[in-house]
């Protein structure tokens, strides 16, 4: 797929996650997700790649709310939302090709505003390393369907530190475009080896 539907654009959670339902019906077994996100971890820099180890869901609506789809249990287990084997594979490939990667927890929020300094600090205190406006609903539905997930964030801006940093959508796009080739190299090799 190219792009995704975002909750902040006015789509319902059912619409946002409809592609994952289609993927399940097509027999897809593994989903790779990527996003641009704001880094809150003081060890992160703009342009870093963060392999997502886990997430925190701050969306106001849950994608599994309502009648349960027969693709999975009413209360799906989320202890390994992002497949450890795929994360380990990505780490090995990144090391082989000399691409530095970070690991962390992604915080999913509704948007469409970038976070205030206080929000960045709060998400960091709660255990987040990066924050963005996508990914979490899709991952939840993919896992409900039994689809394994690998996720990676491109750190496109930084927030929550002592000096406030203004950010624009254009700056986020530039940082994402600059880091994308490294992310693509890792993912292509993962696909080749899977």
Coordinates of N, CA and C in Angstrom, one line a residue:
X1 N 0.8 -1.2 0.0 CA 0.0 0.0 0.0 C 0.9 1.2 0.0
X2 N 0.3 2.3 -0.5 CA 1.0 3.6 -0.4 C 0.1 4.5 0.5
X3 N 0.7 4.8 1.6 CA -0.1 5.7 2.6 C -1.1 4.9 3.3
X4 N -1.9 5.6 4.1 CA -3.0 5.0 4.9 C -4.0 6.1 5.1
X5 N -5.2 5.6 5.7 CA -6.2 6.5 6.2 C -5.9 6.8 7.6
X6 N -6.1 8.1 8.0 CA -5.8 8.5 9.3 C -7.1 8.9 10.1
X7 N -7.2 8.5 11.3 CA -8.3 8.8 12.1 C -8.6 10.3 12.2
X8 N -7.5 11.1 12.2 CA -7.7 12.6 12.3 C -8.3 13.2 11.0
X9 N -8.3 12.4 9.9 CA -8.9 12.9 8.7 C -10.4 12.8 8.7
X10 N -10.9 12.2 9.7 CA -12.4 12.0 9.9 C -12.9 10.6 9.5
X11 N -12.0 9.7 9.2 CA -12.4 8.3 9.0 C -12.7 7.6 10.3
X12 N -13.6 6.7 10.2 CA -13.9 5.9 11.4 C -12.7 4.9 11.6
X13 N -12.7 4.3 12.8 CA -11.7 3.3 13.0 C -11.9 2.1 12.1
X14 N -13.1 1.8 11.8 CA -13.4 0.7 10.9 C -12.8 1.0 9.5
X15 N -12.9 2.2 9.1 CA -12.4 2.6 7.8 C -10.8 2.6 7.8
X16 N -10.3 3.1 8.9 CA -8.8 3.2 9.1 C -8.2 1.8 9.0
X17 N -8.9 0.8 9.6 CA -8.3 -0.5 9.7 C -8.9 -1.5 8.6
X18 N -9.7 -1.0 7.7 CA -10.3 -1.9 6.7 C -9.2 -2.6 5.8
X19 N -8.1 -1.9 5.5 CA -7.0 -2.5 4.7 C -6.5 -3.8 5.4
X20 N -6.4 -3.8 6.7 CA -5.9 -5.0 7.4 C -6.9 -6.1 7.3
X21 N -8.2 -5.8 7.3 CA -9.2 -6.8 7.2 C -9.1 -7.5 5.8
X22 N -8.8 -6.6 4.8 CA -8.7 -7.1 3.4 C -7.4 -8.0 3.3
X23 N -6.3 -7.5 3.9 CA -5.1 -8.3 3.9 C -5.3 -9.7 4.5
X24 N -6.1 -9.7 5.6 CA -6.4 -11.0 6.2 C -7.1 -11.9 5.2
X25 N -8.1 -11.4 4.6 CA -8.9 -12.2 3.6 C -8.0 -12.6 2.4
X26 N -7.0 -11.9 2.1 CA -6.1 -12.2 1.0 C -5.0 -13.2 1.4
X27 N -5.0 -13.6 2.7 CA -4.0 -14.5 3.2 C -2.7 -13.9 3.6
X28 N -2.6 -12.6 3.8 CA -1.4 -12.0 4.2 C -1.0 -12.5 5.6
X29 N 0.2 -12.8 5.8 CA 0.6 -13.4 7.1 C 1.5 -12.4 7.9
X30 N 2.1 -11.4 7.2 CA 3.1 -10.5 7.9 C 2.8 -9.1 7.3
X31 N 2.8 -8.1 8.3 CA 2.5 -6.7 7.9 C 3.7 -5.9 8.4
X32 N 4.3 -5.1 7.4 CA 5.3 -4.1 7.8 C 4.6 -2.8 7.8
X33 N 4.8 -2.1 8.9 CA 4.3 -0.7 9.1 C 5.4 0.3 9.3
X34 N 5.3 1.5 8.8 CA 6.3 2.5 9.0 C 5.5 3.8 9.2
X35 N 6.2 4.7 9.9 CA 5.6 6.0 10.2 C 6.7 7.1 10.4
X36 N 6.3 8.3 10.3 CA 7.1 9.5 10.8 C 6.6 9.8 12.2
X37 N 7.6 10.0 13.1 CA 7.2 10.3 14.5 C 8.1 11.3 15.1
X38 N 7.6 11.9 16.2 CA 8.3 12.8 17.0 C 9.1 12.0 18.1
X39 N 10.4 12.3 18.2 CA 11.2 11.6 19.1 C 11.2 12.3 20.5
X40 N 11.0 11.5 21.5 CA 11.0 12.1 22.9 C 12.2 11.5 23.7
X41 N 12.8 10.5 23.2 CA 13.9 9.9 23.9 C 15.1 10.8 23.7
X42 N 15.8 11.3 24.8 CA 16.9 12.2 24.6 C 18.1 11.7 23.8
X43 N 18.1 10.3 23.6 CA 19.2 9.8 22.8 C 18.9 9.7 21.3
X44 N 17.7 10.2 20.9 CA 17.3 10.2 19.5 C 17.7 11.5 18.8
X45 N 17.9 11.3 17.5 CA 18.2 12.5 16.7 C 17.2 12.4 15.5
X46 N 17.0 13.6 14.8 CA 16.2 13.6 13.6 C 16.9 12.8 12.6
X47 N 16.1 11.9 11.9 CA 16.6 11.0 10.9 C 16.9 9.6 11.5
X48 N 16.8 9.4 12.8 CA 17.0 8.0 13.3 C 15.9 7.1 12.9
X49 N 16.2 5.8 12.8 CA 15.2 4.8 12.6 C 15.0 4.1 14.0
X50 N 13.7 4.0 14.4 CA 13.4 3.3 15.6 C 12.5 2.1 15.3
X51 N 13.1 0.9 15.6 CA 12.3 -0.3 15.5 C 11.3 -0.3 16.7
X52 N 10.0 -0.5 16.4 CA 9.0 -0.4 17.4 C 9.0 -1.7 18.2
X53 N 9.2 -1.7 19.5 CA 9.2 -2.8 20.4 C 7.8 -3.0 20.9
X54 N 7.1 -1.9 21.1 CA 5.7 -2.0 21.7 C 5.1 -0.6 21.5
X55 N 3.8 -0.5 21.9 CA 3.1 0.8 21.7 C 2.2 1.1 22.9
X56 N 1.8 2.3 23.0 CA 0.8 2.8 24.0 C -0.3 3.4 23.1
X57 N -1.5 3.0 23.4 CA -2.6 3.5 22.6 C -3.3 4.6 23.3
X58 N -3.2 5.8 22.7 CA -3.9 7.0 23.2 C -5.1 7.5 22.3
X59 N -5.5 6.6 21.3 CA -6.6 7.0 20.5 C -7.9 7.0 21.3
X60 N -8.8 7.9 21.0 CA -10.0 8.0 21.8 C -11.0 6.9 21.5
X61 N -10.8 6.2 20.4 CA -11.7 5.1 20.0 C -10.9 3.9 19.7
X62 N -11.3 2.7 20.1 CA -10.6 1.5 19.9 C -11.0 0.8 18.6
X63 N -10.1 0.3 17.8 CA -10.5 -0.3 16.5 C -11.3 -1.6 16.6
X64 N -11.3 -2.2 17.8 CA -12.0 -3.5 18.0 C -13.3 -3.2 18.7
X65 N -13.7 -2.0 19.0 CA -14.9 -1.7 19.6 C -16.1 -2.1 18.8
X66 N -17.1 -2.6 19.4 CA -18.3 -3.1 18.7 C -18.3 -4.6 18.5
X67 N -19.1 -5.1 17.6 CA -19.2 -6.5 17.4 C -17.9 -7.1 17.0
X68 N -17.6 -8.2 17.6 CA -16.3 -8.9 17.3 C -16.3 -9.5 16.0
X69 N -15.2 -9.2 15.2 CA -15.0 -9.8 13.9 C -14.6 -11.3 14.2
X70 N -15.0 -12.2 13.3 CA -14.6 -13.6 13.6 C -13.2 -13.9 13.3
X71 N -12.3 -12.9 13.0 CA -10.9 -13.2 12.6 C -10.1 -13.4 13.9
X72 N -10.6 -13.1 15.1 CA -9.9 -13.3 16.3 C -10.7 -13.3 17.5
X73 N -10.1 -13.5 18.7 CA -10.9 -13.5 19.9 C -11.4 -12.2 20.3
X74 N -12.4 -12.2 21.2 CA -13.0 -10.9 21.7 C -11.9 -10.0 22.3
X75 N -11.1 -10.7 23.1 CA -10.0 -10.0 23.8 C -8.6 -10.5 23.4
X76 N -8.1 -10.0 22.3 CA -6.9 -10.5 21.8 C -5.7 -10.2 22.7
X77 N -4.7 -11.1 22.7 CA -3.5 -10.9 23.5 C -2.6 -9.9 22.7
X78 N -2.0 -8.9 23.4 CA -1.2 -8.0 22.8 C 0.2 -7.9 23.4
X79 N 0.6 -9.0 24.0 CA 1.9 -9.0 24.7 C 3.1 -8.9 23.8
X80 N 2.9 -9.3 22.5 CA 3.9 -9.2 21.5 C 3.3 -8.6 20.2
X81 N 2.9 -7.4 20.3 CA 2.2 -6.8 19.1 C 3.2 -6.7 18.0
X82 N 4.4 -6.5 18.2 CA 5.5 -6.4 17.2 C 6.4 -7.6 17.4
X83 N 6.4 -8.5 16.3 CA 7.0 -9.8 16.4 C 8.5 -9.7 16.7
X84 N 8.9 -10.4 17.8 CA 10.3 -10.4 18.2 C 11.2 -11.0 17.2
X85 N 10.8 -12.1 16.5 CA 11.7 -12.6 15.5 C 12.0 -11.7 14.3
X86 N 11.0 -10.9 13.9 CA 11.1 -9.9 12.9 C 12.0 -8.8 13.4
X87 N 11.9 -8.4 14.6 CA 12.7 -7.3 15.2 C 14.2 -7.8 15.2
X88 N 14.4 -9.0 15.6 CA 15.8 -9.5 15.7 C 16.4 -9.6 14.2
X89 N 15.5 -10.0 13.3 CA 16.0 -10.1 11.9 C 16.4 -8.7 11.4
X90 N 15.6 -7.7 11.7 CA 15.9 -6.3 11.3 C 17.2 -5.9 11.9
X91 N 17.4 -6.2 13.2 CA 18.6 -5.8 13.9 C 19.9 -6.4 13.2
X92 N 19.8 -7.7 12.9 CA 20.9 -8.4 12.3 C 21.2 -7.8 10.9
X93 N 20.2 -7.5 10.1 CA 20.4 -6.9 8.8 C 21.0 -5.5 8.9
X94 N 20.5 -4.7 9.8 CA 21.0 -3.3 10.0 C 22.5 -3.4 10.4
X95 N 22.8 -4.3 11.3 CA 24.2 -4.4 11.7 C 25.1 -4.8 10.5
X96 N 24.6 -5.8 9.7 CA 25.4 -6.2 8.5 C 25.7 -5.1 7.5
X97 N 24.7 -4.2 7.3 CA 24.8 -3.2 6.3 C 25.2 -1.9 6.9
X98 N 25.5 -1.8 8.2 CA 26.0 -0.6 8.8 C 25.0 0.5 9.0
X99 N 23.7 0.1 9.2 CA 22.7 1.2 9.5 C 22.4 1.1 11.0
X100 N 22.5 2.3 11.6 CA 22.2 2.3 13.1 C 20.7 2.4 13.3
X101 N 20.2 1.6 14.2 CA 18.8 1.6 14.5 C 18.7 1.7 16.0
X102 N 17.6 2.3 16.4 CA 17.2 2.5 17.8 C 16.0 1.5 18.0
X103 N 15.7 1.4 19.3 CA 14.5 0.6 19.7 C 13.7 1.5 20.6
X104 N 12.3 1.3 20.6 CA 11.5 2.0 21.5 C 10.1 1.7 21.5
X105 N 9.3 2.5 22.3 CA 7.9 2.4 22.4 C 7.3 3.5 21.7
X106 N 6.3 3.2 20.8 CA 5.6 4.2 20.0 C 4.3 4.6 20.7
X107 N 4.0 5.8 20.8 CA 2.8 6.3 21.4 C 1.9 6.8 20.3
X108 N 0.7 6.2 20.1 CA -0.3 6.5 19.1 C -1.3 7.5 19.6
X109 N -1.4 8.7 19.0 CA -2.3 9.7 19.4 C -3.2 10.1 18.2
X110 N -4.3 10.8 18.5 CA -5.3 11.1 17.5 C -4.8 12.2 16.5
X111 N -4.1 13.3 17.0 CA -3.8 14.4 16.1 C -5.0 15.2 15.7
X112 N -4.9 16.1 14.8 CA -3.8 16.4 13.9 C -2.9 17.5 14.3
X113 N -2.8 17.8 15.6 CA -1.8 18.8 16.0 C -0.5 18.1 16.4
X114 N 0.6 18.7 16.3 CA 1.8 18.2 16.9 C 1.7 18.4 18.4
X115 N 2.4 17.7 19.2 CA 2.3 17.7 20.6 C 2.8 19.0 21.3
X116 N 2.2 19.4 22.4 CA 2.8 20.5 23.2 C 4.0 20.0 24.0
X117 N 4.8 20.9 24.4 CA 6.0 20.4 25.2 C 5.5 19.5 26.4
X118 N 4.4 19.9 27.1 CA 3.9 19.2 28.2 C 3.4 17.8 27.8
X119 N 2.8 17.7 26.7 CA 2.3 16.4 26.2 C 3.5 15.5 25.9
X120 N 4.5 16.0 25.2 CA 5.8 15.2 25.0 C 6.3 14.7 26.3
X121 N 6.4 15.6 27.3 CA 7.0 15.1 28.6 C 6.1 14.1 29.2
X122 N 4.8 14.2 29.1 CA 3.9 13.2 29.7 C 4.1 11.9 29.0
X123 N 4.1 11.9 27.7 CA 4.2 10.6 27.0 C 5.6 9.9 27.3
X124 N 6.6 10.7 27.5 CA 7.9 10.2 27.8 C 7.9 9.6 29.2
X125 N 7.2 10.3 30.2 CA 7.1 9.8 31.6 C 6.4 8.4 31.6
X126 N 5.4 8.3 30.7 CA 4.6 7.1 30.6 C 5.3 5.9 29.9
X127 N 6.5 6.2 29.4 CA 7.3 5.1 28.8 C 7.4 5.2 27.3
X128 N 7.0 6.3 26.6 CA 7.1 6.4 25.2 C 8.5 7.0 24.8
X129 N 8.9 6.5 23.6 CA 10.1 7.0 23.0 C 9.8 7.9 21.8
X130 N 8.7 7.6 21.1 CA 8.3 8.4 19.9 C 6.8 8.5 19.9
X131 N 6.3 9.5 19.2 CA 4.8 9.7 19.2 C 4.4 10.0 17.8
X132 N 3.2 9.5 17.4 CA 2.7 9.8 16.1 C 1.2 9.5 16.0
X133 N 0.7 9.7 14.8 CA -0.8 9.8 14.6 C -1.3 8.6 13.8
X134 N -0.6 7.5 13.8 CA -1.1 6.3 13.0 C -0.6 5.0 13.7
X135 N -0.6 4.0 12.9 CA 0.1 2.7 13.2 C -0.7 1.8 14.2
X136 N -1.0 2.4 15.4 CA -1.5 1.6 16.5 C -2.8 0.9 16.1
X137 N -3.8 1.6 15.5 CA -5.1 0.9 15.2 C -4.8 -0.2 14.2
X138 N -4.0 0.0 13.2 CA -3.7 -1.0 12.2 C -3.0 -2.2 12.8
X139 N -2.1 -2.0 13.7 CA -1.4 -3.1 14.4 C -2.4 -3.9 15.2
X140 N -3.2 -3.2 15.9 CA -4.2 -3.9 16.8 C -5.1 -4.8 15.9
X141 N -5.6 -4.4 14.8 CA -6.4 -5.2 14.0 C -5.6 -6.3 13.3
X142 N -4.4 -6.0 12.9 CA -3.6 -7.0 12.3 C -3.4 -8.2 13.3
X143 N -3.1 -7.8 14.5 CA -2.8 -8.9 15.5 C -4.1 -9.6 15.8
X144 N -5.2 -8.9 15.8 CA -6.5 -9.6 16.0 C -6.8 -10.6 14.9
X145 N -6.2 -10.4 13.8 CA -6.4 -11.3 12.6 C -5.3 -12.3 12.6
X146 N -4.3 -12.3 13.6 CA -3.3 -13.3 13.6 C -2.1 -12.9 12.6
X147 N -2.1 -11.7 12.1 CA -1.0 -11.3 11.2 C 0.2 -10.8 12.1
X148 N 1.4 -11.3 11.8 CA 2.6 -10.8 12.5 C 2.9 -9.4 12.0
X149 N 3.5 -8.6 12.9 CA 3.8 -7.2 12.6 C 5.2 -6.9 12.9
X150 N 5.8 -6.1 11.9 CA 7.1 -5.4 12.1 C 6.8 -3.9 11.9
X151 N 7.3 -3.1 12.8 CA 7.1 -1.7 12.7 C 8.3 -0.9 12.9
X152 N 8.4 0.2 12.2 CA 9.6 1.1 12.3 C 9.2 2.5 12.1
X153 N 9.8 3.4 13.0 CA 9.5 4.8 12.9 C 10.7 5.6 12.4
X154 N 10.5 6.6 11.6 CA 11.5 7.5 11.3 C 11.3 8.7 12.2
X155 N 12.3 9.0 12.9 CA 12.3 10.2 13.9 C 12.4 11.4 13.0
X156 N 11.4 12.2 12.9 CA 11.4 13.3 12.0 C 11.5 14.7 12.7
X157 N 11.2 14.7 14.0 CA 11.3 15.9 14.8 C 11.5 15.4 16.3
X158 N 11.9 16.4 17.1 CA 12.1 16.1 18.5 C 11.3 17.0 19.4
X159 N 10.9 16.5 20.6 CA 10.1 17.3 21.5 C 10.2 16.9 22.9
X160 N 9.7 17.8 23.8 CA 9.7 17.4 25.2 C 11.0 17.7 26.0
X161 N 11.9 18.4 25.3 CA 13.2 18.7 26.0 C 13.1 20.1 26.5
X162 N 14.2 20.6 27.2 CA 14.2 21.8 27.8 C 14.0 23.0 26.9
X163 N 14.5 22.9 25.7 CA 14.3 24.0 24.7 C 13.2 23.6 23.7
X164 N 12.1 24.4 23.7 CA 11.0 24.1 22.8 C 11.4 24.1 21.4
X165 N 11.0 23.2 20.6 CA 11.3 23.1 19.2 C 10.1 23.2 18.3
X166 N 10.0 24.2 17.5 CA 8.9 24.3 16.6 C 9.1 23.3 15.4
X167 N 7.9 22.8 14.9 CA 8.0 21.8 13.8 C 7.0 22.1 12.8
X168 N 7.3 21.9 11.6 CA 6.3 22.0 10.5 C 6.1 20.7 9.7
X169 N 5.0 20.6 9.1 CA 4.8 19.4 8.3 C 5.8 19.2 7.2
X170 N 6.3 20.3 6.6 CA 7.3 20.3 5.6 C 8.6 19.7 6.1
X171 N 9.0 20.1 7.3 CA 10.3 19.6 7.9 C 10.2 18.1 8.2
X172 N 9.0 17.7 8.6 CA 8.8 16.3 8.9 C 8.9 15.5 7.6
X173 N 8.4 16.0 6.5 CA 8.4 15.3 5.2 C 9.9 15.2 4.7
X174 N 10.6 16.3 4.9 CA 12.0 16.3 4.5 C 12.8 15.2 5.3
X175 N 12.7 15.2 6.6 CA 13.4 14.2 7.4 C 13.0 12.8 7.0
X176 N 11.7 12.6 6.8 CA 11.3 11.2 6.4 C 11.9 10.8 5.1
X177 N 11.9 11.7 4.1 CA 12.4 11.4 2.8 C 13.9 11.1 2.9
X178 N 14.6 11.8 3.7 CA 16.1 11.5 3.8 C 16.4 10.2 4.5
X179 N 15.6 9.7 5.4 CA 15.8 8.5 6.1 C 15.2 7.3 5.4
X180 N 14.3 7.5 4.5 CA 13.5 6.4 3.9 C 14.4 5.4 3.2
X181 N 15.5 5.8 2.5 CA 16.3 4.7 1.8 C 16.9 3.7 2.8
X182 N 17.3 4.1 3.9 CA 17.9 3.2 4.9 C 16.8 2.2 5.4
X183 N 15.6 2.8 5.7 CA 14.5 1.9 6.1 C 14.1 0.9 5.1
X184 N 14.1 1.4 3.8 CA 13.7 0.5 2.7 C 14.7 -0.6 2.5
X185 N 16.0 -0.3 2.7 CA 17.0 -1.3 2.5 C 16.9 -2.4 3.5
X186 N 16.6 -2.1 4.8 CA 16.3 -3.1 5.8 C 15.1 -3.9 5.5
X187 N 14.0 -3.3 5.1 CA 12.8 -4.0 4.8 C 12.9 -4.9 3.6
X188 N 13.6 -4.4 2.6 CA 13.7 -5.3 1.4 C 14.5 -6.6 1.7
X189 N 15.5 -6.4 2.5 CA 16.3 -7.6 2.9 C 15.5 -8.5 3.8
X190 N 14.7 -7.9 4.7 CA 13.9 -8.8 5.5 C 12.9 -9.6 4.7
X191 N 12.3 -9.0 3.7 CA 11.4 -9.7 2.8 C 12.1 -10.8 2.0
X192 N 13.3 -10.5 1.6 CA 14.1 -11.4 0.8 C 14.4 -12.7 1.7
X193 N 14.7 -12.5 2.9 CA 15.1 -13.6 3.8 C 13.9 -14.3 4.5
X194 N 12.7 -13.7 4.3 CA 11.5 -14.4 5.0 C 10.9 -15.5 4.1

